[in-house]
Amino acid sequence: MKIDVVIADDQELVRTGFRMILDAQPGIEVVGEAVDGVECMDLARRLRPNVVLVDIRMPRLDGLEVTRQLAGPGVVDPLNVVVITTFDQDDYVRTALRNGACGFLLKDATPALLVEAVQAAARGDALVSPAVTVRLLKRLEQAELRSEPGSPAAFGLSARELDIVRLIAVGRTNQEICDELFLSLSTVKTYLGRIQVKLEARNRVEIAAWAWEHGEARPHR
């Protein structure tokens, strides 16, 4: 499947670099570039790309609001948005994910990680920069979010469903979950459907956010 991508960043050098990396990959094509959030919205709605890469700090409309309008709650036909920024503040990460982003990367991520994030977003998976994930997990552990109301049992999650939630929270793909838990791909997809219903989550990013907020996300070996 060819993956069409729109890039939104107010720095031409950044856009050029991303385009070179992505266009060099078989099956990925950058079909549009935007210099600000308003132009990004127009391009994304007109071209309907498989993935939209957005910077957070842009003129006229920031990337968080662009994400909300393209992928947030209530959007009838949401797009896959990956947020990329030099700013790795926790409130940005949380807001981006709650606004429907299916990926969050720092601009110092490797080209391989950028490509992986685009590919993951296109197939409906989520990828958050490992550096961001580790820091979030440490912060949440320090905040003792396990004491917050709403235990896994209260949401009706089984032990196996909770295993899958924890793996999603640390960025495992469906195939990796299959390999780690010795399950078939169809079984994992069935579990994911049940988990989404129980947590009222639209996608795996919201499942991951639930895990982080309830202290169920943890480094997994």
PDB file of C-alpha atoms in Angstrom:
ATOM      1  CA  MET A   1       0.000   0.000   0.000  1.00  0.00           C
ATOM      2  CA  LYS A   2       1.322   3.432  -0.941  1.00  0.00           C
ATOM      3  CA  ILE A   3       1.433   5.802   2.029  1.00  0.00           C
ATOM      4  CA  ASP A   4       0.660   9.436   1.189  1.00  0.00           C
ATOM      5  CA  VAL A   5       2.044  11.958   3.673  1.00  0.00           C
ATOM      6  CA  VAL A   6       1.488  15.664   4.305  1.00  0.00           C
ATOM      7  CA  ILE A   7       4.184  17.514   6.272  1.00  0.00           C
ATOM      8  CA  ALA A   8       3.403  20.665   8.262  1.00  0.00           C
ATOM      9  CA  ASP A   9       6.283  22.676   9.733  1.00  0.00           C
ATOM     10  CA  ASP A  10       7.146  26.353   9.524  1.00  0.00           C
ATOM     11  CA  GLN A  11      10.846  25.595   8.960  1.00  0.00           C
ATOM     12  CA  GLU A  12      11.701  24.838   5.341  1.00  0.00           C
ATOM     13  CA  LEU A  13      14.858  22.957   6.339  1.00  0.00           C
ATOM     14  CA  VAL A  14      12.835  20.571   8.516  1.00  0.00           C
ATOM     15  CA  ARG A  15      10.245  19.960   5.801  1.00  0.00           C
ATOM     16  CA  THR A  16      12.961  19.308   3.228  1.00  0.00           C
ATOM     17  CA  GLY A  17      14.741  16.868   5.517  1.00  0.00           C
ATOM     18  CA  PHE A  18      11.569  14.927   6.287  1.00  0.00           C
ATOM     19  CA  ARG A  19      10.626  14.826   2.610  1.00  0.00           C
ATOM     20  CA  MET A  20      14.043  13.447   1.618  1.00  0.00           C
ATOM     21  CA  ILE A  21      13.891  10.739   4.279  1.00  0.00           C
ATOM     22  CA  LEU A  22      10.334   9.681   3.498  1.00  0.00           C
ATOM     23  CA  ASP A  23      10.452   9.914  -0.293  1.00  0.00           C
ATOM     24  CA  ALA A  24      13.529   7.646  -0.234  1.00  0.00           C
ATOM     25  CA  GLN A  25      11.401   4.859   1.255  1.00  0.00           C
ATOM     26  CA  PRO A  26       9.594   2.438  -1.076  1.00  0.00           C
ATOM     27  CA  GLY A  27       5.853   2.913  -0.754  1.00  0.00           C
ATOM     28  CA  ILE A  28       5.955   6.340   0.926  1.00  0.00           C
ATOM     29  CA  GLU A  29       5.331   9.627  -0.921  1.00  0.00           C
ATOM     30  CA  VAL A  30       5.124  13.155   0.451  1.00  0.00           C
ATOM     31  CA  VAL A  31       2.146  14.650  -1.408  1.00  0.00           C
ATOM     32  CA  GLY A  32       2.033  18.063   0.254  1.00  0.00           C
ATOM     33  CA  GLU A  33       3.841  20.537   2.517  1.00  0.00           C
ATOM     34  CA  ALA A  34       2.332  23.231   4.729  1.00  0.00           C
ATOM     35  CA  VAL A  35       4.053  26.157   6.423  1.00  0.00           C
ATOM     36  CA  ASP A  36       1.392  26.706   9.085  1.00  0.00           C
ATOM     37  CA  GLY A  37      -1.580  25.047  10.745  1.00  0.00           C
ATOM     38  CA  VAL A  38      -4.281  26.588   8.562  1.00  0.00           C
ATOM     39  CA  GLU A  39      -2.564  25.501   5.357  1.00  0.00           C
ATOM     40  CA  CYS A  40      -2.107  22.042   6.876  1.00  0.00           C
ATOM     41  CA  MET A  41      -5.832  21.767   7.591  1.00  0.00           C
ATOM     42  CA  ASP A  42      -6.674  22.766   4.016  1.00  0.00           C
ATOM     43  CA  LEU A  43      -4.182  20.345   2.473  1.00  0.00           C
ATOM     44  CA  ALA A  44      -5.128  17.447   4.731  1.00  0.00           C
ATOM     45  CA  ARG A  45      -8.844  17.799   4.111  1.00  0.00           C
ATOM     46  CA  ARG A  46      -8.363  18.160   0.364  1.00  0.00           C
ATOM     47  CA  LEU A  47      -5.765  15.416  -0.168  1.00  0.00           C
ATOM     48  CA  ARG A  48      -6.889  12.973   2.576  1.00  0.00           C
ATOM     49  CA  PRO A  49      -3.351  11.567   3.059  1.00  0.00           C
ATOM     50  CA  ASN A  50      -2.705   8.369   4.981  1.00  0.00           C
ATOM     51  CA  VAL A  51      -0.550  10.273   7.500  1.00  0.00           C
ATOM     52  CA  VAL A  52      -0.183  13.922   8.522  1.00  0.00           C
ATOM     53  CA  LEU A  53       3.062  15.011  10.225  1.00  0.00           C
ATOM     54  CA  VAL A  54       2.557  18.178  12.262  1.00  0.00           C
ATOM     55  CA  ASP A  55       4.858  20.397  14.260  1.00  0.00           C
ATOM     56  CA  ILE A  56       3.443  21.724  17.537  1.00  0.00           C
ATOM     57  CA  ARG A  57       4.517  25.358  17.299  1.00  0.00           C
ATOM     58  CA  MET A  58       3.288  26.764  13.985  1.00  0.00           C
ATOM     59  CA  PRO A  59       1.869  30.138  12.897  1.00  0.00           C
ATOM     60  CA  ARG A  60      -1.895  30.780  12.719  1.00  0.00           C
ATOM     61  CA  LEU A  61      -2.862  27.382  14.185  1.00  0.00           C
ATOM     62  CA  ASP A  62      -0.668  25.194  16.382  1.00  0.00           C
ATOM     63  CA  GLY A  63      -0.172  21.490  15.863  1.00  0.00           C
ATOM     64  CA  LEU A  64      -2.211  20.463  18.900  1.00  0.00           C
ATOM     65  CA  GLU A  65      -5.303  22.220  17.551  1.00  0.00           C
ATOM     66  CA  VAL A  66      -4.646  20.854  14.066  1.00  0.00           C
ATOM     67  CA  THR A  67      -4.526  17.371  15.595  1.00  0.00           C
ATOM     68  CA  ARG A  68      -7.799  17.914  17.453  1.00  0.00           C
ATOM     69  CA  GLN A  69      -9.591  19.109  14.331  1.00  0.00           C
ATOM     70  CA  LEU A  70      -8.252  16.342  12.102  1.00  0.00           C
ATOM     71  CA  ALA A  71      -8.291  13.399  14.518  1.00  0.00           C
ATOM     72  CA  GLY A  72      -9.921  14.399  17.787  1.00  0.00           C
ATOM     73  CA  PRO A  73     -13.089  13.210  19.514  1.00  0.00           C
ATOM     74  CA  GLY A  74     -16.142  13.860  17.386  1.00  0.00           C
ATOM     75  CA  VAL A  75     -14.319  13.886  14.049  1.00  0.00           C
ATOM     76  CA  VAL A  76     -16.420  11.755  11.702  1.00  0.00           C
ATOM     77  CA  ASP A  77     -13.612  10.563   9.411  1.00  0.00           C
ATOM     78  CA  PRO A  78     -10.373  11.151  11.356  1.00  0.00           C
ATOM     79  CA  LEU A  79      -6.925  11.219   9.785  1.00  0.00           C
ATOM     80  CA  ASN A  80      -3.768   9.640  11.177  1.00  0.00           C
ATOM     81  CA  VAL A  81      -1.716  12.426  12.764  1.00  0.00           C
ATOM     82  CA  VAL A  82       1.848  12.120  14.046  1.00  0.00           C
ATOM     83  CA  VAL A  83       3.113  15.052  16.121  1.00  0.00           C
ATOM     84  CA  ILE A  84       6.785  15.931  15.776  1.00  0.00           C
ATOM     85  CA  THR A  85       8.424  18.618  17.887  1.00  0.00           C
ATOM     86  CA  THR A  86      11.608  19.807  19.550  1.00  0.00           C
ATOM     87  CA  PHE A  87       9.587  20.372  22.705  1.00  0.00           C
ATOM     88  CA  ASP A  88       9.061  17.204  24.763  1.00  0.00           C
ATOM     89  CA  GLN A  89       7.044  18.698  27.611  1.00  0.00           C
ATOM     90  CA  ASP A  90       4.673  16.243  29.240  1.00  0.00           C
ATOM     91  CA  ASP A  91       1.614  18.463  28.775  1.00  0.00           C
ATOM     92  CA  TYR A  92       2.276  18.549  25.021  1.00  0.00           C
ATOM     93  CA  VAL A  93       2.470  14.763  24.889  1.00  0.00           C
ATOM     94  CA  ARG A  94      -0.710  14.271  26.885  1.00  0.00           C
ATOM     95  CA  THR A  95      -2.650  16.875  24.909  1.00  0.00           C
ATOM     96  CA  ALA A  96      -1.469  15.507  21.567  1.00  0.00           C
ATOM     97  CA  LEU A  97      -2.522  11.962  22.450  1.00  0.00           C
ATOM     98  CA  ARG A  98      -5.856  13.053  23.902  1.00  0.00           C
ATOM     99  CA  ASN A  99      -6.474  15.099  20.751  1.00  0.00           C
ATOM    100  CA  GLY A 100      -6.208  11.927  18.690  1.00  0.00           C
ATOM    101  CA  ALA A 101      -2.542  11.797  17.642  1.00  0.00           C
ATOM    102  CA  CYS A 102      -1.341   8.317  16.768  1.00  0.00           C
ATOM    103  CA  GLY A 103       2.313   9.148  17.263  1.00  0.00           C
ATOM    104  CA  PHE A 104       4.612  11.584  19.044  1.00  0.00           C
ATOM    105  CA  LEU A 105       8.245  12.036  18.023  1.00  0.00           C
ATOM    106  CA  LEU A 106      11.017  14.447  18.878  1.00  0.00           C
ATOM    107  CA  LYS A 107      12.833  16.106  15.995  1.00  0.00           C
ATOM    108  CA  ASP A 108      16.091  14.491  17.055  1.00  0.00           C
ATOM    109  CA  ALA A 109      14.586  11.044  16.397  1.00  0.00           C
ATOM    110  CA  THR A 110      16.475   8.888  13.931  1.00  0.00           C
ATOM    111  CA  PRO A 111      15.335   8.685  10.296  1.00  0.00           C
ATOM    112  CA  ALA A 112      14.453   5.029  10.919  1.00  0.00           C
ATOM    113  CA  LEU A 113      12.150   6.004  13.793  1.00  0.00           C
ATOM    114  CA  LEU A 114      10.459   8.651  11.641  1.00  0.00           C
ATOM    115  CA  VAL A 115       9.779   6.084   8.917  1.00  0.00           C
ATOM    116  CA  GLU A 116       8.560   3.564  11.497  1.00  0.00           C
ATOM    117  CA  ALA A 117       6.167   6.124  12.981  1.00  0.00           C
ATOM    118  CA  VAL A 118       4.686   6.910   9.559  1.00  0.00           C
ATOM    119  CA  GLN A 119       4.282   3.229   8.716  1.00  0.00           C
ATOM    120  CA  ALA A 120       2.725   2.500  12.119  1.00  0.00           C
ATOM    121  CA  ALA A 121       0.275   5.379  11.784  1.00  0.00           C
ATOM    122  CA  ALA A 122      -0.754   4.282   8.293  1.00  0.00           C
ATOM    123  CA  ARG A 123      -1.692   0.804   9.507  1.00  0.00           C
ATOM    124  CA  GLY A 124      -3.513   2.097  12.585  1.00  0.00           C
ATOM    125  CA  ASP A 125      -0.796   1.427  15.143  1.00  0.00           C
ATOM    126  CA  ALA A 126       0.748   3.985  17.459  1.00  0.00           C
ATOM    127  CA  LEU A 127       4.346   4.956  18.070  1.00  0.00           C
ATOM    128  CA  VAL A 128       5.574   7.318  20.752  1.00  0.00           C
ATOM    129  CA  SER A 129       9.250   8.229  20.912  1.00  0.00           C
ATOM    130  CA  PRO A 130      10.936   5.787  23.339  1.00  0.00           C
ATOM    131  CA  ALA A 131      12.603   8.661  25.176  1.00  0.00           C
ATOM    132  CA  VAL A 132       9.203  10.267  25.753  1.00  0.00           C
ATOM    133  CA  THR A 133       7.618   6.990  26.849  1.00  0.00           C
ATOM    134  CA  VAL A 134      10.303   6.227  29.419  1.00  0.00           C
ATOM    135  CA  ARG A 135      10.090   9.699  30.920  1.00  0.00           C
ATOM    136  CA  LEU A 136       6.301   9.568  31.117  1.00  0.00           C
ATOM    137  CA  LEU A 137       6.402   6.206  32.848  1.00  0.00           C
ATOM    138  CA  LYS A 138       8.843   7.545  35.437  1.00  0.00           C
ATOM    139  CA  ARG A 139       6.742  10.648  36.052  1.00  0.00           C
ATOM    140  CA  LEU A 140       3.563   8.634  36.430  1.00  0.00           C
ATOM    141  CA  GLU A 141       5.213   6.235  38.827  1.00  0.00           C
ATOM    142  CA  GLN A 142       6.471   9.156  40.934  1.00  0.00           C
ATOM    143  CA  ALA A 143       2.973  10.651  40.951  1.00  0.00           C
ATOM    144  CA  GLU A 144       1.604   7.365  42.302  1.00  0.00           C
ATOM    145  CA  LEU A 145      -1.224   7.253  39.814  1.00  0.00           C
ATOM    146  CA  ARG A 146      -2.008   3.724  40.939  1.00  0.00           C
ATOM    147  CA  SER A 147      -3.945   5.257  43.783  1.00  0.00           C
ATOM    148  CA  GLU A 148      -6.387   6.960  41.421  1.00  0.00           C
ATOM    149  CA  PRO A 149      -9.928   5.543  41.212  1.00  0.00           C
ATOM    150  CA  GLY A 150     -10.799   3.165  38.417  1.00  0.00           C
ATOM    151  CA  SER A 151      -8.892  -0.100  38.764  1.00  0.00           C
ATOM    152  CA  PRO A 152      -8.598  -2.523  35.831  1.00  0.00           C
ATOM    153  CA  ALA A 153     -11.143  -4.790  37.561  1.00  0.00           C
ATOM    154  CA  ALA A 154     -13.609  -1.908  37.692  1.00  0.00           C
ATOM    155  CA  PHE A 155     -13.414  -1.665  33.906  1.00  0.00           C
ATOM    156  CA  GLY A 156     -13.976  -5.388  33.526  1.00  0.00           C
ATOM    157  CA  LEU A 157     -10.531  -6.134  32.086  1.00  0.00           C
ATOM    158  CA  SER A 158      -9.376  -9.725  32.307  1.00  0.00           C
ATOM    159  CA  ALA A 159      -5.782 -10.617  33.198  1.00  0.00           C
ATOM    160  CA  ARG A 160      -4.997 -11.350  29.548  1.00  0.00           C
ATOM    161  CA  GLU A 161      -6.584  -8.092  28.385  1.00  0.00           C
ATOM    162  CA  LEU A 162      -4.505  -6.223  30.942  1.00  0.00           C
ATOM    163  CA  ASP A 163      -1.359  -7.926  29.625  1.00  0.00           C
ATOM    164  CA  ILE A 164      -2.204  -6.620  26.166  1.00  0.00           C
ATOM    165  CA  VAL A 165      -2.981  -3.124  27.476  1.00  0.00           C
ATOM    166  CA  ARG A 166       0.441  -2.973  29.136  1.00  0.00           C
ATOM    167  CA  LEU A 167       2.182  -3.992  25.943  1.00  0.00           C
ATOM    168  CA  ILE A 168       0.265  -1.416  23.909  1.00  0.00           C
ATOM    169  CA  ALA A 169       1.280   1.229  26.437  1.00  0.00           C
ATOM    170  CA  VAL A 170       4.969   0.640  25.733  1.00  0.00           C
ATOM    171  CA  GLY A 171       4.528   0.712  21.962  1.00  0.00           C
ATOM    172  CA  ARG A 172       4.274  -2.956  20.997  1.00  0.00           C
ATOM    173  CA  THR A 173       2.681  -3.684  17.618  1.00  0.00           C
ATOM    174  CA  ASN A 174       0.052  -6.388  17.172  1.00  0.00           C
ATOM    175  CA  GLN A 175       2.642  -8.806  15.808  1.00  0.00           C
ATOM    176  CA  GLU A 176       4.992  -8.162  18.732  1.00  0.00           C
ATOM    177  CA  ILE A 177       2.122  -8.797  21.145  1.00  0.00           C
ATOM    178  CA  CYS A 178       1.463 -12.085  19.350  1.00  0.00           C
ATOM    179  CA  ASP A 179       5.095 -13.107  19.739  1.00  0.00           C
ATOM    180  CA  GLU A 180       5.361 -12.125  23.411  1.00  0.00           C
ATOM    181  CA  LEU A 181       2.078 -13.653  24.563  1.00  0.00           C
ATOM    182  CA  PHE A 182       2.064 -16.624  22.145  1.00  0.00           C
ATOM    183  CA  LEU A 183      -1.264 -15.630  20.624  1.00  0.00           C
ATOM    184  CA  SER A 184      -2.494 -15.598  17.041  1.00  0.00           C
ATOM    185  CA  LEU A 185      -2.972 -12.271  15.256  1.00  0.00           C
ATOM    186  CA  SER A 186      -6.733 -12.804  15.038  1.00  0.00           C
ATOM    187  CA  THR A 187      -6.886 -13.467  18.797  1.00  0.00           C
ATOM    188  CA  VAL A 188      -4.986 -10.274  19.570  1.00  0.00           C
ATOM    189  CA  LYS A 189      -7.333  -8.280  17.332  1.00  0.00           C
ATOM    190  CA  THR A 190     -10.332  -9.815  19.102  1.00  0.00           C
ATOM    191  CA  TYR A 191      -8.902  -8.844  22.478  1.00  0.00           C
ATOM    192  CA  LEU A 192      -8.215  -5.313  21.223  1.00  0.00           C
ATOM    193  CA  GLY A 193     -11.831  -4.936  20.148  1.00  0.00           C
ATOM    194  CA  ARG A 194     -13.039  -6.004  23.587  1.00  0.00           C
ATOM    195  CA  ILE A 195     -10.575  -3.684  25.329  1.00  0.00           C
ATOM    196  CA  GLN A 196     -11.690  -0.694  23.253  1.00  0.00           C
ATOM    197  CA  VAL A 197     -15.315  -1.352  24.168  1.00  0.00           C
ATOM    198  CA  LYS A 198     -14.575  -1.737  27.883  1.00  0.00           C
ATOM    199  CA  LEU A 199     -12.367   1.370  28.078  1.00  0.00           C
ATOM    200  CA  GLU A 200     -14.452   3.342  25.576  1.00  0.00           C
ATOM    201  CA  ALA A 201     -11.229   3.940  23.661  1.00  0.00           C
ATOM    202  CA  ARG A 202     -11.294   4.834  19.959  1.00  0.00           C
ATOM    203  CA  ASN A 203      -7.838   3.480  19.213  1.00  0.00           C
ATOM    204  CA  ARG A 204      -4.690   1.996  20.732  1.00  0.00           C
ATOM    205  CA  VAL A 205      -3.320   5.432  21.633  1.00  0.00           C
ATOM    206  CA  GLU A 206      -6.286   5.997  23.951  1.00  0.00           C
ATOM    207  CA  ILE A 207      -5.707   2.533  25.382  1.00  0.00           C
ATOM    208  CA  ALA A 208      -2.085   3.517  26.080  1.00  0.00           C
ATOM    209  CA  ALA A 209      -3.208   6.803  27.651  1.00  0.00           C
ATOM    210  CA  TRP A 210      -5.569   4.879  29.938  1.00  0.00           C
ATOM    211  CA  ALA A 211      -2.719   2.597  31.003  1.00  0.00           C
ATOM    212  CA  TRP A 212      -0.444   5.545  31.771  1.00  0.00           C
ATOM    213  CA  GLU A 213      -3.115   7.367  33.752  1.00  0.00           C
ATOM    214  CA  HIS A 214      -3.979   4.290  35.836  1.00  0.00           C
ATOM    215  CA  GLY A 215      -0.437   3.230  36.573  1.00  0.00           C
ATOM    216  CA  GLU A 216      -0.609   0.119  34.402  1.00  0.00           C
ATOM    217  CA  ALA A 217       2.097   1.159  31.957  1.00  0.00           C
ATOM    218  CA  ARG A 218       5.492  -0.195  32.845  1.00  0.00           C
ATOM    219  CA  PRO A 219       8.758  -1.057  31.096  1.00  0.00           C
ATOM    220  CA  HIS A 220       8.390  -4.541  29.618  1.00  0.00           C
ATOM    221  CA  ARG A 221      11.228  -6.929  28.863  1.00  0.00           C
TER     222      ARG A 221
END
